[in-house]
Coordinates of C-alpha atoms and ligand atoms in Angstrom, one line a residue:
M1 CA 0.0 0.0 0.0
D2 CA 1.5 3.4 -0.9
T3 CA 1.4 6.5 1.3
Y4 CA -1.5 8.0 -0.7
D5 CA -3.6 4.9 0.0
F6 CA -2.6 4.7 3.6
N7 CA -3.5 8.4 4.2
L8 CA -6.8 8.1 2.4
R9 CA -7.7 5.0 4.4
K10 CA -6.8 6.9 7.6
I11 CA -8.9 9.8 6.6
N12 CA -11.8 7.6 5.9
T13 CA -11.5 5.8 9.2
S14 CA -11.1 9.0 11.1
N15 CA -14.2 10.5 9.3
I16 CA -16.3 7.4 10.1
Y17 CA -15.2 7.5 13.7
S18 CA -16.1 11.2 13.9
Y19 CA -19.5 10.4 12.5
F20 CA -20.1 7.9 15.3
L21 CA -19.1 10.6 17.8
S22 CA -22.0 12.8 16.7
H23 CA -24.6 10.1 15.7
L24 CA -26.4 7.3 17.5
D25 CA -27.4 4.0 15.8
V26 CA -25.7 4.4 12.5
T27 CA -26.2 2.0 9.5
K28 CA -23.6 1.4 6.8
Q29 CA -26.0 3.1 4.4
D30 CA -26.0 6.2 6.6
L31 CA -22.2 6.3 6.5
A32 CA -22.0 5.8 2.8
A33 CA -24.5 8.5 2.1
G34 CA -23.3 10.9 4.8
L35 CA -19.6 10.7 4.0
N36 CA -19.9 9.9 0.3
L37 CA -18.1 6.6 0.6
T38 CA -18.6 3.2 -1.1
L39 CA -20.2 0.4 0.8
P40 CA -17.1 -1.8 0.7
T41 CA -15.0 1.0 2.2
V42 CA -17.6 1.5 4.9
T43 CA -17.7 -2.2 5.6
K44 CA -13.9 -2.5 5.9
N45 CA -13.8 0.4 8.4
I46 CA -16.7 -0.9 10.4
D47 CA -14.9 -4.2 10.8
Y48 CA -11.8 -2.4 11.8
L49 CA -13.5 -0.3 14.5
L50 CA -15.4 -3.4 15.8
D51 CA -12.1 -5.2 16.1
L52 CA -10.6 -2.3 18.1
G53 CA -13.6 -2.4 20.4
L54 CA -14.5 1.2 19.6
I55 CA -18.0 0.6 18.3
E56 CA -20.6 -2.1 18.8
I57 CA -23.7 -3.5 17.1
S58 CA -26.6 -1.6 18.7
G59 CA -29.6 -3.1 16.9
S60 CA -31.3 -2.9 13.5
R61 CA -33.5 -0.5 11.6
G62 CA -35.9 -0.9 8.7
Q63 CA -39.4 -2.2 7.5
T64 CA -40.8 -5.3 9.2
G65 CA -40.6 -8.0 6.6
G66 CA -38.0 -6.2 4.5
R67 CA -34.3 -6.6 5.1
R68 CA -33.4 -4.8 8.3
A69 CA -30.1 -2.8 8.4
I70 CA -27.8 -3.4 11.3
T71 CA -27.1 -0.3 13.4
Y72 CA -23.8 0.4 15.1
S73 CA -23.0 2.8 17.9
L74 CA -19.9 4.3 19.6
L75 CA -18.6 2.5 22.7
S76 CA -18.0 5.8 24.4
E77 CA -16.3 4.2 27.4
A78 CA -13.9 2.1 25.4
K79 CA -11.2 4.6 26.5
L80 CA -11.3 7.1 29.3
A81 CA -9.1 10.0 30.4
L82 CA -8.7 11.3 33.9
G83 CA -8.3 14.9 34.9
L84 CA -7.1 16.6 38.1
D85 CA -7.6 20.1 39.2
I86 CA -5.0 21.2 41.7
T87 CA -5.8 24.3 43.8
R88 CA -4.7 25.8 47.1
H89 CA -7.1 23.7 49.2
H90 CA -8.6 21.1 46.9
V91 CA -7.9 18.3 44.4
A92 CA -10.7 17.5 42.0
C93 CA -10.7 14.2 40.1
V94 CA -12.8 13.6 36.9
A95 CA -13.1 10.9 34.3
V96 CA -14.3 11.7 30.8
D97 CA -15.3 9.4 28.1
L98 CA -14.7 9.5 24.3
N99 CA -17.7 11.8 23.9
G100 CA -16.1 14.2 26.3
R101 CA -18.8 13.6 28.9
I102 CA -17.8 13.6 32.6
I103 CA -18.8 10.1 33.8
S104 CA -17.6 10.6 37.3
F105 CA -16.1 13.4 39.5
K106 CA -15.1 14.0 43.1
R107 CA -13.8 17.1 44.8
N108 CA -11.4 16.4 47.8
R109 CA -10.2 18.8 50.4
L110 CA -6.4 18.6 50.4
P111 CA -4.3 21.8 51.1
F112 CA -1.4 22.0 48.7
E113 CA 2.1 21.7 49.9
H114 CA 5.3 20.8 48.2
S115 CA 6.1 17.5 49.9
D116 CA 6.3 13.9 49.1
E117 CA 3.3 13.2 51.4
Y118 CA 1.2 15.6 49.3
F119 CA 1.9 14.0 45.9
K120 CA 1.5 10.6 47.4
K121 CA -1.9 11.6 48.9
V122 CA -3.0 12.9 45.5
S123 CA -2.2 9.6 43.9
E124 CA -4.1 7.7 46.7
L125 CA -7.1 10.0 46.2
Q126 CA -7.0 9.3 42.5
Q127 CA -6.7 5.5 43.1
E128 CA -9.7 5.6 45.3
F129 CA -11.6 7.6 42.7
I130 CA -10.7 5.0 40.0
E131 CA -11.9 2.2 42.2
S132 CA -15.1 3.9 43.3
S133 CA -15.9 4.8 39.7
G134 CA -15.4 1.2 38.6
I135 CA -12.9 2.2 36.0
D136 CA -10.7 -0.5 34.5
H137 CA -7.0 0.6 34.4
G138 CA -6.5 -0.7 30.9
R139 CA -8.9 1.9 29.5
I140 CA -7.2 4.9 31.0
L141 CA -5.4 7.0 28.3
G142 CA -3.6 9.3 30.8
V143 CA -4.1 11.9 33.4
G144 CA -4.3 15.6 32.5
I145 CA -3.4 17.9 35.4
G146 CA -4.7 21.5 35.6
I147 CA -2.5 23.7 37.7
P148 CA -2.5 27.4 38.6
A149 CA 0.8 28.1 36.9
L150 CA 2.0 28.8 33.4
V151 CA 3.0 25.7 31.5
K152 CA 5.2 25.3 28.4
A153 CA 4.2 23.4 25.2
D154 CA 6.0 20.3 26.4
T155 CA 3.2 19.9 29.1
R156 CA 6.0 19.3 31.7
S157 CA 7.8 22.5 32.4
L158 CA 6.1 25.1 34.4
F159 CA 7.0 28.6 35.3
Y160 CA 5.4 31.5 37.2
S161 CA 3.6 29.7 40.0
E162 CA 2.9 32.5 42.5
I163 CA -0.5 31.1 43.6
I164 CA 0.7 27.9 45.2
D165 CA 4.2 26.6 45.7
L166 CA 4.5 24.5 42.5
R167 CA 8.1 24.0 41.8
E168 CA 10.1 23.1 38.7
D169 CA 10.0 19.4 39.7
T170 CA 6.2 19.3 39.9
Y171 CA 6.0 17.0 36.8
D172 CA 8.5 14.5 38.3
M173 CA 6.8 14.6 41.7
F174 CA 3.5 13.6 40.1
L175 CA 5.2 11.0 37.9
K176 CA 6.8 9.4 41.0
Y177 CA 3.4 8.4 42.3
I178 CA 1.0 8.3 39.4
S179 CA 1.4 5.3 37.2
F180 CA -0.2 6.7 34.1
D181 CA 1.0 9.0 31.3
I182 CA 0.6 12.5 32.7
S183 CA 0.6 16.1 31.3
L184 CA 0.4 19.5 32.9
Y185 CA -1.9 22.3 31.7
N186 CA -2.4 25.8 32.8
D187 CA -5.8 25.9 34.5
A188 CA -7.5 28.6 32.3
N189 CA -6.2 27.0 29.1
A190 CA -7.6 23.6 30.2
A191 CA -11.0 25.2 31.0
S192 CA -11.1 26.9 27.6
F193 CA -10.2 23.6 25.9
A194 CA -13.3 22.0 27.6
E195 CA -15.3 25.0 26.3
K196 CA -14.0 24.5 22.8
W197 CA -14.8 20.8 23.0
V198 CA -18.5 21.6 23.6
N199 CA -18.6 24.5 21.1
K200 CA -16.7 23.0 18.2
D201 CA -17.3 26.1 16.0
L202 CA -15.7 28.5 18.4
Q203 CA -13.3 30.5 16.2
N204 CA -12.3 33.7 18.0
S205 CA -13.1 34.0 21.7
F206 CA -11.7 34.9 25.0
Y207 CA -12.4 32.8 28.1
I208 CA -12.2 34.5 31.5
M209 CA -11.8 32.1 34.3
L210 CA -13.4 33.6 37.4
S211 CA -12.1 31.1 40.0
N212 CA -10.1 31.7 43.2
N213 CA -7.6 33.3 40.9
V214 CA -8.5 34.9 37.6
G215 CA -7.1 33.5 34.4
G216 CA -7.8 33.7 30.8
A217 CA -7.4 31.8 27.6
M218 CA -7.7 33.0 24.0
I219 CA -8.9 31.0 21.1
L220 CA -7.8 32.5 17.8
N221 CA -8.9 30.9 14.5
G222 CA -10.0 27.9 16.4
Q223 CA -6.7 27.3 18.2
V224 CA -5.5 28.3 21.7
Y225 CA -3.2 31.3 21.3
T226 CA -0.4 31.0 23.9
G227 CA 1.8 34.0 22.9
N228 CA 5.5 34.3 22.4
N229 CA 6.3 33.2 26.0
F230 CA 3.3 31.0 26.9
R231 CA 1.7 33.8 29.0
A232 CA -0.9 35.2 26.7
A233 CA -4.4 36.1 27.9
E234 CA -3.3 36.7 31.5
V235 CA -6.3 39.0 32.1
G236 CA -5.9 38.7 35.8
H237 CA -2.9 41.1 35.6
I238 CA -4.4 43.8 33.4
T239 CA -4.6 47.0 35.5
L240 CA -8.2 47.6 36.5
I241 CA -7.9 50.3 39.1
P242 CA -4.5 52.2 39.2
H243 CA -2.9 51.9 42.6
G244 CA -5.8 49.7 43.7
R245 CA -5.9 46.4 45.7
Q246 CA -2.7 44.4 46.2
C247 CA -2.4 41.5 43.8
Y248 CA -0.5 38.3 44.6
C249 CA 1.8 39.1 41.6
G250 CA 3.3 42.0 43.6
R251 CA 1.6 44.8 41.7
A252 CA -1.5 46.7 42.8
G253 CA -4.8 47.2 41.0
C254 CA -4.8 44.1 38.8
V255 CA -8.1 42.5 37.8
D256 CA -7.3 39.4 40.0
P257 CA -7.9 41.0 43.4
Y258 CA -11.2 42.4 42.2
L259 CA -12.7 39.4 40.3
A260 CA -11.3 36.4 42.2
A261 CA -14.2 34.3 43.5
T262 CA -12.8 34.8 47.0
N263 CA -14.2 38.4 46.8
L264 CA -17.6 36.7 47.1
S265 CA -16.9 33.7 49.3
Q266 CA -13.9 32.0 50.6
D267 CA -15.2 28.5 49.9
D268 CA -18.9 28.4 49.6
L269 CA -20.0 30.0 46.3
A270 CA -23.1 27.9 46.1
G271 CA -24.2 29.3 49.5
Y272 CA -23.2 32.8 48.5
F273 CA -25.4 32.8 45.3
E274 CA -28.3 31.1 47.2
N275 CA -28.1 33.9 49.8
L276 CA -27.8 36.6 47.1
R277 CA -31.2 35.9 45.7
T278 CA -33.1 36.9 48.8
T279 CA -30.7 38.9 50.9
T280 CA -31.4 42.5 51.9
D281 CA -27.9 42.9 53.5
E282 CA -26.7 46.2 52.1
K283 CA -23.0 45.4 52.5
L284 CA -23.4 42.2 50.5
L285 CA -25.5 43.8 47.8
N286 CA -23.0 46.7 47.4
N287 CA -20.1 44.3 47.1
W288 CA -22.0 42.3 44.5
N289 CA -22.9 45.5 42.6
Q290 CA -19.3 46.5 42.5
Y291 CA -18.3 43.0 41.4
L292 CA -20.7 43.3 38.4
D293 CA -19.1 46.7 37.5
Y294 CA -15.6 45.2 37.6
I295 CA -16.8 42.3 35.3
A296 CA -18.2 44.9 32.9
L297 CA -15.0 46.9 32.9
T298 CA -12.9 43.9 32.3
V299 CA -15.1 42.5 29.6
N300 CA -15.2 45.8 27.8
N301 CA -11.4 46.2 27.9
I302 CA -11.0 42.7 26.3
R303 CA -13.8 43.4 23.7
E304 CA -12.3 46.7 22.6
L305 CA -8.9 45.0 22.1
L306 CA -9.9 41.7 20.5
D307 CA -13.4 42.2 19.0
C308 CA -14.3 38.6 19.8
D309 CA -16.8 36.6 21.9
I310 CA -16.1 36.7 25.6
I311 CA -17.0 33.6 27.7
L312 CA -17.5 34.0 31.5
G313 CA -16.3 30.8 33.1
G314 CA -14.6 29.5 36.2
Y315 CA -16.3 28.9 39.6
V316 CA -18.3 32.2 39.4
G317 CA -19.2 31.7 35.7
A318 CA -21.3 28.7 36.6
Y319 CA -23.6 30.9 38.7
L320 CA -24.0 34.0 36.5
E321 CA -27.1 33.0 34.5
P322 CA -29.5 35.2 36.5
Y323 CA -27.1 38.2 36.2
L324 CA -26.1 37.9 32.5
E325 CA -28.5 40.6 31.3
E326 CA -27.2 43.0 33.9
I327 CA -23.6 42.3 33.0
K328 CA -24.5 42.9 29.3
K329 CA -26.2 46.1 30.1
R330 CA -23.3 47.5 32.1
T331 CA -20.8 46.4 29.5
L332 CA -22.7 48.1 26.7
R333 CA -22.8 51.3 28.6
L334 CA -19.0 51.3 28.5
S335 CA -18.6 50.3 24.9
T336 CA -17.4 52.5 22.1
F337 CA -18.6 50.3 19.2
D338 CA -21.1 47.7 20.3
T339 CA -24.8 48.2 20.1
D340 CA -25.7 44.6 21.1
S341 CA -24.1 42.4 23.7
D342 CA -24.6 38.9 22.3
F343 CA -20.8 38.5 22.3
I344 CA -20.9 38.0 26.1
K345 CA -21.6 34.3 26.8
L346 CA -21.6 32.0 29.8
C347 CA -19.5 28.9 29.9
S348 CA -21.1 25.6 28.8
Y349 CA -19.0 23.5 31.1
K350 CA -20.4 24.4 34.5
N351 CA -18.5 22.0 36.7
E352 CA -15.0 20.9 36.9
S353 CA -14.1 22.5 33.6
I354 CA -10.3 22.6 34.5
A355 CA -10.0 18.9 35.3
A356 CA -12.2 17.9 32.4
G357 CA -10.3 20.2 30.0
A358 CA -7.0 18.7 31.1
A359 CA -8.4 15.2 30.6
L360 CA -10.0 16.1 27.2
H361 CA -6.5 16.7 25.7
Y362 CA -5.9 12.9 26.0
I363 CA -9.3 12.1 24.4
S364 CA -8.5 14.5 21.6
K365 CA -5.1 13.0 21.0
F366 CA -6.6 9.5 21.0
I367 CA -9.2 10.4 18.4
E368 CA -6.5 11.8 16.2
T369 CA -4.8 8.5 16.1
I370 CA -7.8 6.6 14.8
Ligands
ZN1 ZN1 -1.4 41.0 39.3

């Protein structure tokens, strides 16, 4: 077989597999018509995917009495990827399937510290998670780890970790105790990857991660834009209020100390937003009112600069639905060019987007190999 045939076969297989990712109960005829392929080509590929255990016979379709066509479906749990989200006080574990669905997740309280005991404990928590979720080790593609630090393209080397004490040997420390392939990802980039997974047609957009720290990620022409030094989109350190609140980076007045979720609640955002619906506490309402203004200011700055969709995500983003119209109104008031505010969107991945996004890198790489 020459290279041309090999490539063509690979493209056909990959297209057929992608078709299964977005359709249930597919017949050979559906594939032939939908992808413009001959039936023998479809049959060869179906046999190949059945052999790999990536699809299964799901039933049949057609007229009673006539010849019924066999239907096939994706075995979405044939492979799984795990994700971890490492924060100051917690470690979240998720498992995602080949459709990108979170099939299991657990958040554990475990304060970060740079010690053997910590990394060992993370591995134990993950092992417990694997067992309680009933996941077979052989199906695990790898573990994506989202961290509050900047990470280079090799997904091993990290730099600028001012939020928690992640050191240069973080990758090796995880590897020492975790027996799967592992990769490190910047938290906001991981979350935006999850967002891109759900919204495949995202072309130009900016994701603001409103979590206990504020991060950002930029998708340019459908790809994550990382900048010349892997520190693009760090919206948390744009100056919002000159000489304002102290930021952990050492400067004052950055976006981070104004929009970090900890401005609203130290560790119970669900409770905070529940309370916000009915409270008459003036101090709390003023604080929230100010927070909304800071969001509007930040969103408007990004919009003026990039002219793209802006997605509000992170821990806070998951609760903003009832306040979206207000945020839009306040942003429009600041805008030089915009007359409508449809460009402001809420994240689609409401929970555990960092851990899921880190895991999805493995799913994405696996699908590319088919
Ligand atoms: Zn800063």
